[in-house]
Amino acid sequence: MAGNDWVNSYLEAILDVGPGIDDAKSSLLLRERGRFSPTRYFVEQVITGFDETDLHRSWVRAAATRSPQERNTRLENMCWRIWNLARKKKQLEGEEAQRSAKRRLERERARREATADMSEDLSEGEKGDLPGDLSAHGDSTRGRMPRIGSVDVMENWANQYKEKKLYIVLIRHELQFINYFCSLHGLIRGENMELGRDSDTGGQVKYVVELARALGTMPGVCRVDLLTRQVSAPDVDWSYAEPTEMLNQRSTENSIQELGESSGAYIIRLPFGPKNKYIPKEHLWPHIPEFVDAALSHIIQMSKVLGEQIGVGQPVWPVAIHGHYADAGDSAALLSGALNVPMVFTGHSLGRDKLEQLLKQGRQSREEINSTYKIMRRIEAEELTLDASEIVITSTRQEIEEQWRLYDGFDPVLERKLRARIKRGVSCHGRFMPRMVVIPPGMEFHHIVPHDGDMDGEVEKNEDNPASPDPPIWPEIMRFFSNPRKPMILALARPDPKKNITTLVKAFGECRPLRELANLTLIMGNRDDIDEMSGTSASMLLSILKLIDKYDLYGQVAYPKHHKQSDVPDIYRLAAKTKGVFINPAFIEPFGLTLIEAAAYGLPMVATKNGGPVDIHRVLDNGLLVDPHDQQSIADALLKLVSDKQLWARCRQNGLKNIHLFSWPEHCRNYLSRIASCRPRQPQWQRSDDGPDNSESDSPSDSLRDIKDLSLNLKLSLDGDKNEGGSTLDSALDSEETSAVKENKKLENAILTLSKGAIGGAQKADHNIGAGKFPAFRRRKYIFVIAVDCDTTSDVLEIIKMVIEVASKEKSVGSIGFILSTALSIAEVNSLIVSGGLSPSDFDAYICNSGSELYYPSSSTEDVPGLPFVVDLDYHSHIEYRWGGEGLRKTLVRWVASVNDKKGEAGKIEEDESGSTSHCYAFKVTNPTLVPPFKELRKLMRIQALRCHVLYCQNGTKLLVIPVLASRSQALRYLHVRWGMDLSNLVVFTGECGDTDYEGLLGGVHKTVILKGVGIDARKLHANRNYPLEDVLPLDSPNIVQTKACDSNSIKSSLEKLGVLKV
């Protein structure tokens, strides 16, 4: 009930009565009076729909009614209305409390099970941080912030990295730092950022742009790419449609020769989503795969360019991919998996925390919140970033301790235990936790000159030197004031309820001493017409204007309609010149970059005690912290700073003295040190020829006839990355990755066993096969990917034949290849093909076990018994990251036993050893309706720090658990990276629904044909999801077509619509 303090007494009285009112004792005012029925009004107007922001308006109108009888009736109806709101709020709070209690019990149970698995006694090691060890949150320093501060340390750092060439999307190839940043939503450009234009274009935009620019100037950084959405819409500036914008470039000739012509920092805008339309972040989710495909193509191309310039002809892969905010984190996880490079994530604001805040307001239910904000999809994206990230960068400890701990995938207690075990060199049994690192955002301070004068001195100076006029924004603000020389209280925030500007205005309006001593300036974004603003922003702005009128603050409050980003420094200077104060009264502030900016200009601060300002105040010691809900506390703090000149001067001096701790060079040094501590990962194969293959092929299997020219160099992935014992910071913390290297021989042996056992002897590609190219995906005009999920294998076979038949009749199209993408094992696939009279060489590749296995057909006549397939061990190495192995299998077996105990024989689950492989654990399900939904098992695995994908397949009769970086869609991206297969030339055939990984098959730059009537029985698998499937499917995409029926003619017609076949 925030903002409705005037009803508190009514609320207390009504809530004390309870949820019901005795009809016999009910007020006479609730009886019929002529044509007006308060009861009917309550039922029709209050219960069926209400708007809390409208309560005050109703109250004023009711209280102004002249007739006592009508006034009493209206006021009593108001009470009913308030009571209904309060009851709903308490109901929502109760439901959320039950969910929180359940989550707490689940976490404690999972923690006990994980601890039982990790049974070695570490004595005090698991009870807390080891001496000199980093804390669970990546930082053991108490009090002031640690820094790389001395001249000697700075020089040592520069010398250490000056020989490196780093490519940052925000991306490491031996001696190169190349980094890729992903920031999808909002409007991003290097200059004149439109901060506050909408809720998507806020401080995050400025942070990411300035970070990219600062990293681009650091020694050892070759290139930084900031990837975002290209927007060509009539309602936004043309600059957002430019595909490339340079943020900075190496200026010296030596730098260009050393780092290449393409070095520097750039904004790369990639087209995805609706054309000619700027859409809010909540509507971007269906288009994420399209962005990932476009970004992948850009990174591959740029890696080749940099390889030619500085990599001696070898591609220069990124050192890391850094996602900012949930949507970009989801994209970065997919890119990281496709490229096998480390991922870093910064949340900025988190979905679970926002959900809790919205639920506490009591205005909307969880379902209503999800409908508006797509909050559950956002939370799932953030959980995925915890699965995939090596490092999670936060601005404050509060973000770790109070926000990230709300997630299934992060538990500070379990993380501390895992770190202790890693330090002792003890196995973690397949459990992994990302490292949380606190690195506050930076600022550029070299151009800032703090103002030392005051208003009177400035006036005299301007009179003596009229040639130096005031900045244009100054008169725009001062025109509001009757006495512009008074100290200015400055607030800079968009009109958003969580920014708490209304409480600030009330505090100012009700404190007469403060009004007499100071003016108030509210910089609330840009606006032309309040009626054209979004509903929330317009409502908040109107509330503020009404409060100004209520307290008669004309001449004391400024609220200009427009300002440029370049005006912000001048606004800070004006406030400092008047010996004013900067205030951030937000209910919760994730960091508070404006507090640092204000301190750099010599402004003391008053800030919320919730969130990042606590850490900032600990470092700068330049102001006071307040409870944002305590109006009197805000007024007292402002009055104290404005009236006590000695305190004001001391706070100003402290801020200026310590501000360098938040500089961008300081931030970048800490950032790059953390990136350097990641265990390097990158694609681990070699190709004898990267050039395009222009040879023609007339039949789907022609490229495979010459299988003796095959060279997968598969063993390279097993002997690959040996660089583990480097001298980089925190390398010991990454020792959990060494288990993967130690298991390489096991992996190879397991694959060979699999080859000769479960799959009947699929061959291992080695030197006996030769040294050529494989397979020639680039020869294909199109590649048809058959990814239908049917109830029976006979239905799958029928569709395969149908698609091949349509393709075989269209000779004019050119060469068409085929890939089978399925949840079946390779043995089941072979049986399927043989039963249908097809040849294994009819397909270029087989994606099996829902993307955990990749095979190619083989026509080898080697004297090896078994199936005519060869397994891609490079792909296994590619998806090995954070695979839990035997520790994961034991946990799954324990879960299966608990389900069987509860459900009995009717709901029995049993391990399918014949269908399992080294990277896929398979289970048979007797009755799909009796087993828990896949989201529950995925949640359990995350709580236990086991990173994997959980899938229900074959209409729920099969459960597969595969590596977190493996999926059917990711396998296609691997083929793009590995063999140069053009994703835009893919045509994916799916049903109307399918396995629980169905959503991943539809999005992207490829074309999709949805076969009508196929897979509809699988819809029940998606009935109990965290978010509706419709929220993430790009069904309005021109690349997706649904057939009118599941027959050859309909398939042909759909392919004609997509432009694949000629009409």
Tab-separated table of N, CA and C in Angstrom, residues 62-127:
chain	number	residue	atom	x	y	z
A	62	ALA	N	-14.871	11.984	-2.257
A	62	ALA	CA	-15.852	11.564	-1.252
A	62	ALA	C	-15.903	12.548	-0.096
A	63	ALA	N	-14.729	12.980	0.360
A	63	ALA	CA	-14.679	13.897	1.498
A	63	ALA	C	-15.266	15.261	1.161
A	64	ALA	N	-15.290	15.621	-0.127
A	64	ALA	CA	-15.801	16.927	-0.538
A	64	ALA	C	-17.318	16.936	-0.770
A	65	THR	N	-17.954	15.776	-0.648
A	65	THR	CA	-19.397	15.695	-0.873
A	65	THR	C	-20.145	16.473	0.223
A	66	ARG	N	-21.086	17.296	-0.163
A	66	ARG	CA	-21.805	18.150	0.799
A	66	ARG	C	-22.786	17.357	1.653
A	67	SER	N	-23.526	16.455	1.025
A	67	SER	CA	-24.541	15.699	1.760
A	67	SER	C	-23.873	14.754	2.751
A	68	PRO	N	-24.157	14.893	4.053
A	68	PRO	CA	-23.542	13.999	5.043
A	68	PRO	C	-23.853	12.535	4.776
A	69	GLN	N	-25.105	12.271	4.363
A	69	GLN	CA	-25.490	10.891	4.125
A	69	GLN	C	-24.698	10.274	2.976
A	70	GLU	N	-24.607	11.020	1.859
A	70	GLU	CA	-23.861	10.514	0.700
A	70	GLU	C	-22.371	10.425	1.012
A	71	ARG	N	-21.859	11.415	1.770
A	71	ARG	CA	-20.441	11.393	2.122
A	71	ARG	C	-20.106	10.148	2.950
A	72	ASN	N	-20.970	9.847	3.942
A	72	ASN	CA	-20.717	8.671	4.763
A	72	ASN	C	-20.763	7.382	3.948
A	73	THR	N	-21.706	7.338	3.018
A	73	THR	CA	-21.803	6.150	2.166
A	73	THR	C	-20.530	5.969	1.339
A	74	ARG	N	-20.090	7.058	0.749
A	74	ARG	CA	-18.894	6.971	-0.082
A	74	ARG	C	-17.656	6.609	0.743
A	75	LEU	N	-17.547	7.187	1.921
A	75	LEU	CA	-16.394	6.888	2.765
A	75	LEU	C	-16.407	5.431	3.214
A	76	GLU	N	-17.607	4.917	3.493
A	76	GLU	CA	-17.655	3.510	3.889
A	76	GLU	C	-17.297	2.602	2.724
A	77	ASN	N	-17.719	2.975	1.524
A	77	ASN	CA	-17.317	2.209	0.347
A	77	ASN	C	-15.800	2.246	0.153
A	78	MET	N	-15.213	3.402	0.473
A	78	MET	CA	-13.760	3.509	0.412
A	78	MET	C	-13.123	2.511	1.384
A	79	CYS	N	-13.710	2.394	2.559
A	79	CYS	CA	-13.182	1.449	3.546
A	79	CYS	C	-13.233	0.019	3.002
A	80	TRP	N	-14.377	-0.307	2.390
A	80	TRP	CA	-14.491	-1.633	1.795
A	80	TRP	C	-13.420	-1.836	0.719
A	81	ARG	N	-13.218	-0.829	-0.053
A	81	ARG	CA	-12.250	-0.921	-1.150
A	81	ARG	C	-10.839	-1.141	-0.600
A	82	ILE	N	-10.508	-0.380	0.436
A	82	ILE	CA	-9.185	-0.506	1.055
A	82	ILE	C	-9.041	-1.879	1.707
A	83	TRP	N	-10.113	-2.307	2.386
A	83	TRP	CA	-10.069	-3.608	3.030
A	83	TRP	C	-9.823	-4.721	2.013
A	84	ASN	N	-10.460	-4.631	0.857
A	84	ASN	CA	-10.273	-5.638	-0.184
A	84	ASN	C	-8.829	-5.662	-0.672
A	85	LEU	N	-8.263	-4.455	-0.851
A	85	LEU	CA	-6.861	-4.378	-1.261
A	85	LEU	C	-5.952	-5.003	-0.212
A	86	ALA	N	-6.203	-4.644	1.046
A	86	ALA	CA	-5.362	-5.153	2.123
A	86	ALA	C	-5.498	-6.668	2.256
A	87	ARG	N	-6.717	-7.174	2.096
A	87	ARG	CA	-6.921	-8.617	2.191
A	87	ARG	C	-6.160	-9.331	1.077
A	88	LYS	N	-6.226	-8.771	-0.107
A	88	LYS	CA	-5.506	-9.387	-1.226
A	88	LYS	C	-4.001	-9.359	-0.980
A	89	LYS	N	-3.535	-8.245	-0.433
A	89	LYS	CA	-2.109	-8.133	-0.152
A	89	LYS	C	-1.681	-9.182	0.868
A	90	LYS	N	-2.468	-9.338	1.949
A	90	LYS	CA	-2.126	-10.322	2.968
A	90	LYS	C	-2.198	-11.742	2.405
A	91	GLN	N	-3.136	-11.992	1.509
A	91	GLN	CA	-3.234	-13.304	0.892
A	91	GLN	C	-1.989	-13.597	0.057
A	92	LEU	N	-1.566	-12.616	-0.742
A	92	LEU	CA	-0.367	-12.791	-1.563
A	92	LEU	C	0.871	-12.972	-0.690
A	93	GLU	N	0.944	-12.202	0.409
A	93	GLU	CA	2.073	-12.333	1.319
A	93	GLU	C	2.113	-13.723	1.943
A	94	GLY	N	0.932	-14.243	2.296
A	94	GLY	CA	0.877	-15.587	2.872
A	94	GLY	C	1.339	-16.647	1.898
A	95	GLU	N	0.885	-16.540	0.644
A	95	GLU	CA	1.300	-17.500	-0.374
A	95	GLU	C	2.800	-17.444	-0.604
A	96	GLU	N	3.337	-16.223	-0.635
A	96	GLU	CA	4.770	-16.081	-0.864
A	96	GLU	C	5.562	-16.601	0.327
A	97	ALA	N	5.040	-16.407	1.541
A	97	ALA	CA	5.721	-16.932	2.732
A	97	ALA	C	5.790	-18.452	2.687
A	98	GLN	N	4.711	-19.097	2.225
A	98	GLN	CA	4.714	-20.551	2.103
A	98	GLN	C	5.736	-21.007	1.069
A	99	ARG	N	5.812	-20.284	-0.070
A	99	ARG	CA	6.796	-20.642	-1.092
A	99	ARG	C	8.217	-20.470	-0.558
A	100	SER	N	8.443	-19.382	0.187
A	100	SER	CA	9.775	-19.135	0.744
A	100	SER	C	10.170	-20.219	1.732
A	101	ALA	N	9.218	-20.625	2.570
A	101	ALA	CA	9.504	-21.686	3.536
A	101	ALA	C	9.824	-23.000	2.825
A	102	LYS	N	9.063	-23.300	1.779
A	102	LYS	CA	9.313	-24.519	1.016
A	102	LYS	C	10.683	-24.471	0.356
A	103	ARG	N	11.021	-23.304	-0.215
A	103	ARG	CA	12.327	-23.160	-0.859
A	103	ARG	C	13.463	-23.326	0.154
A	104	ARG	N	13.269	-22.781	1.343
A	104	ARG	CA	14.291	-22.893	2.384
A	104	ARG	C	14.499	-24.351	2.788
A	105	LEU	N	13.399	-25.102	2.943
A	105	LEU	CA	13.516	-26.513	3.303
A	105	LEU	C	14.187	-27.314	2.190
A	106	GLU	N	13.823	-27.023	0.943
A	106	GLU	CA	14.451	-27.719	-0.184
A	106	GLU	C	15.952	-27.464	-0.218
A	107	ARG	N	16.327	-26.218	0.027
A	107	ARG	CA	17.753	-25.884	-0.006
A	107	ARG	C	18.509	-26.575	1.124
A	108	GLU	N	17.925	-26.593	2.309
A	108	GLU	CA	18.588	-27.248	3.441
A	108	GLU	C	18.726	-28.752	3.202
A	109	ARG	N	17.676	-29.364	2.645
A	109	ARG	CA	17.732	-30.791	2.354
A	109	ARG	C	18.807	-31.087	1.308
A	110	ALA	N	18.829	-30.270	0.235
A	110	ALA	CA	19.818	-30.473	-0.820
A	110	ALA	C	21.235	-30.243	-0.300
A	111	ARG	N	21.389	-29.262	0.582
A	111	ARG	CA	22.707	-28.991	1.156
A	111	ARG	C	23.190	-30.170	1.987
A	112	ARG	N	22.262	-30.788	2.737
A	112	ARG	CA	22.639	-31.957	3.534
A	112	ARG	C	23.063	-33.116	2.641
A	113	GLU	N	22.310	-33.319	1.534
A	113	GLU	CA	22.652	-34.409	0.624
A	113	GLU	C	24.000	-34.160	-0.039
A	114	ALA	N	24.228	-32.914	-0.453
A	114	ALA	CA	25.506	-32.595	-1.090
A	114	ALA	C	26.657	-32.788	-0.106
A	115	THR	N	26.454	-32.368	1.134
A	115	THR	CA	27.492	-32.518	2.154
A	115	THR	C	27.742	-33.993	2.440
A	116	ALA	N	26.679	-34.800	2.425
A	116	ALA	CA	26.850	-36.232	2.641
A	116	ALA	C	27.682	-36.862	1.530
A	117	ASP	N	27.463	-36.400	0.278
A	117	ASP	CA	28.272	-36.907	-0.827
A	117	ASP	C	29.734	-36.518	-0.657
A	118	MET	N	29.939	-35.285	-0.217
A	118	MET	CA	31.306	-34.795	-0.010
A	118	MET	C	31.693	-35.074	1.445
A	119	SER	N	31.922	-36.337	1.743
A	119	SER	CA	31.982	-36.779	3.132
A	119	SER	C	33.328	-36.556	3.806
A	120	GLU	N	34.365	-36.156	3.035
A	120	GLU	CA	35.663	-35.975	3.676
A	120	GLU	C	35.577	-34.877	4.725
A	121	ASP	N	36.226	-35.095	5.864
A	121	ASP	CA	36.218	-34.118	6.949
A	121	ASP	C	37.289	-33.076	6.693
A	122	LEU	N	36.851	-31.825	6.447
A	122	LEU	CA	37.801	-30.739	6.199
A	122	LEU	C	38.000	-29.885	7.429
A	123	SER	N	37.546	-30.376	8.574
A	123	SER	CA	37.729	-29.637	9.834
A	123	SER	C	37.227	-28.230	9.681
A	124	GLU	N	38.072	-27.259	10.022
A	124	GLU	CA	37.626	-25.868	9.980
A	124	GLU	C	37.544	-25.330	8.567
A	125	GLY	N	38.100	-26.055	7.605
A	125	GLY	CA	38.159	-25.534	6.236
A	125	GLY	C	36.812	-25.285	5.638
A	126	GLU	N	35.822	-26.125	6.029
A	126	GLU	CA	34.503	-25.944	5.453
A	126	GLU	C	33.631	-25.024	6.272
A	127	LYS	N	34.144	-24.598	7.448
A	127	LYS	CA	33.331	-23.752	8.298
A	127	LYS	C	33.506	-22.286	7.974
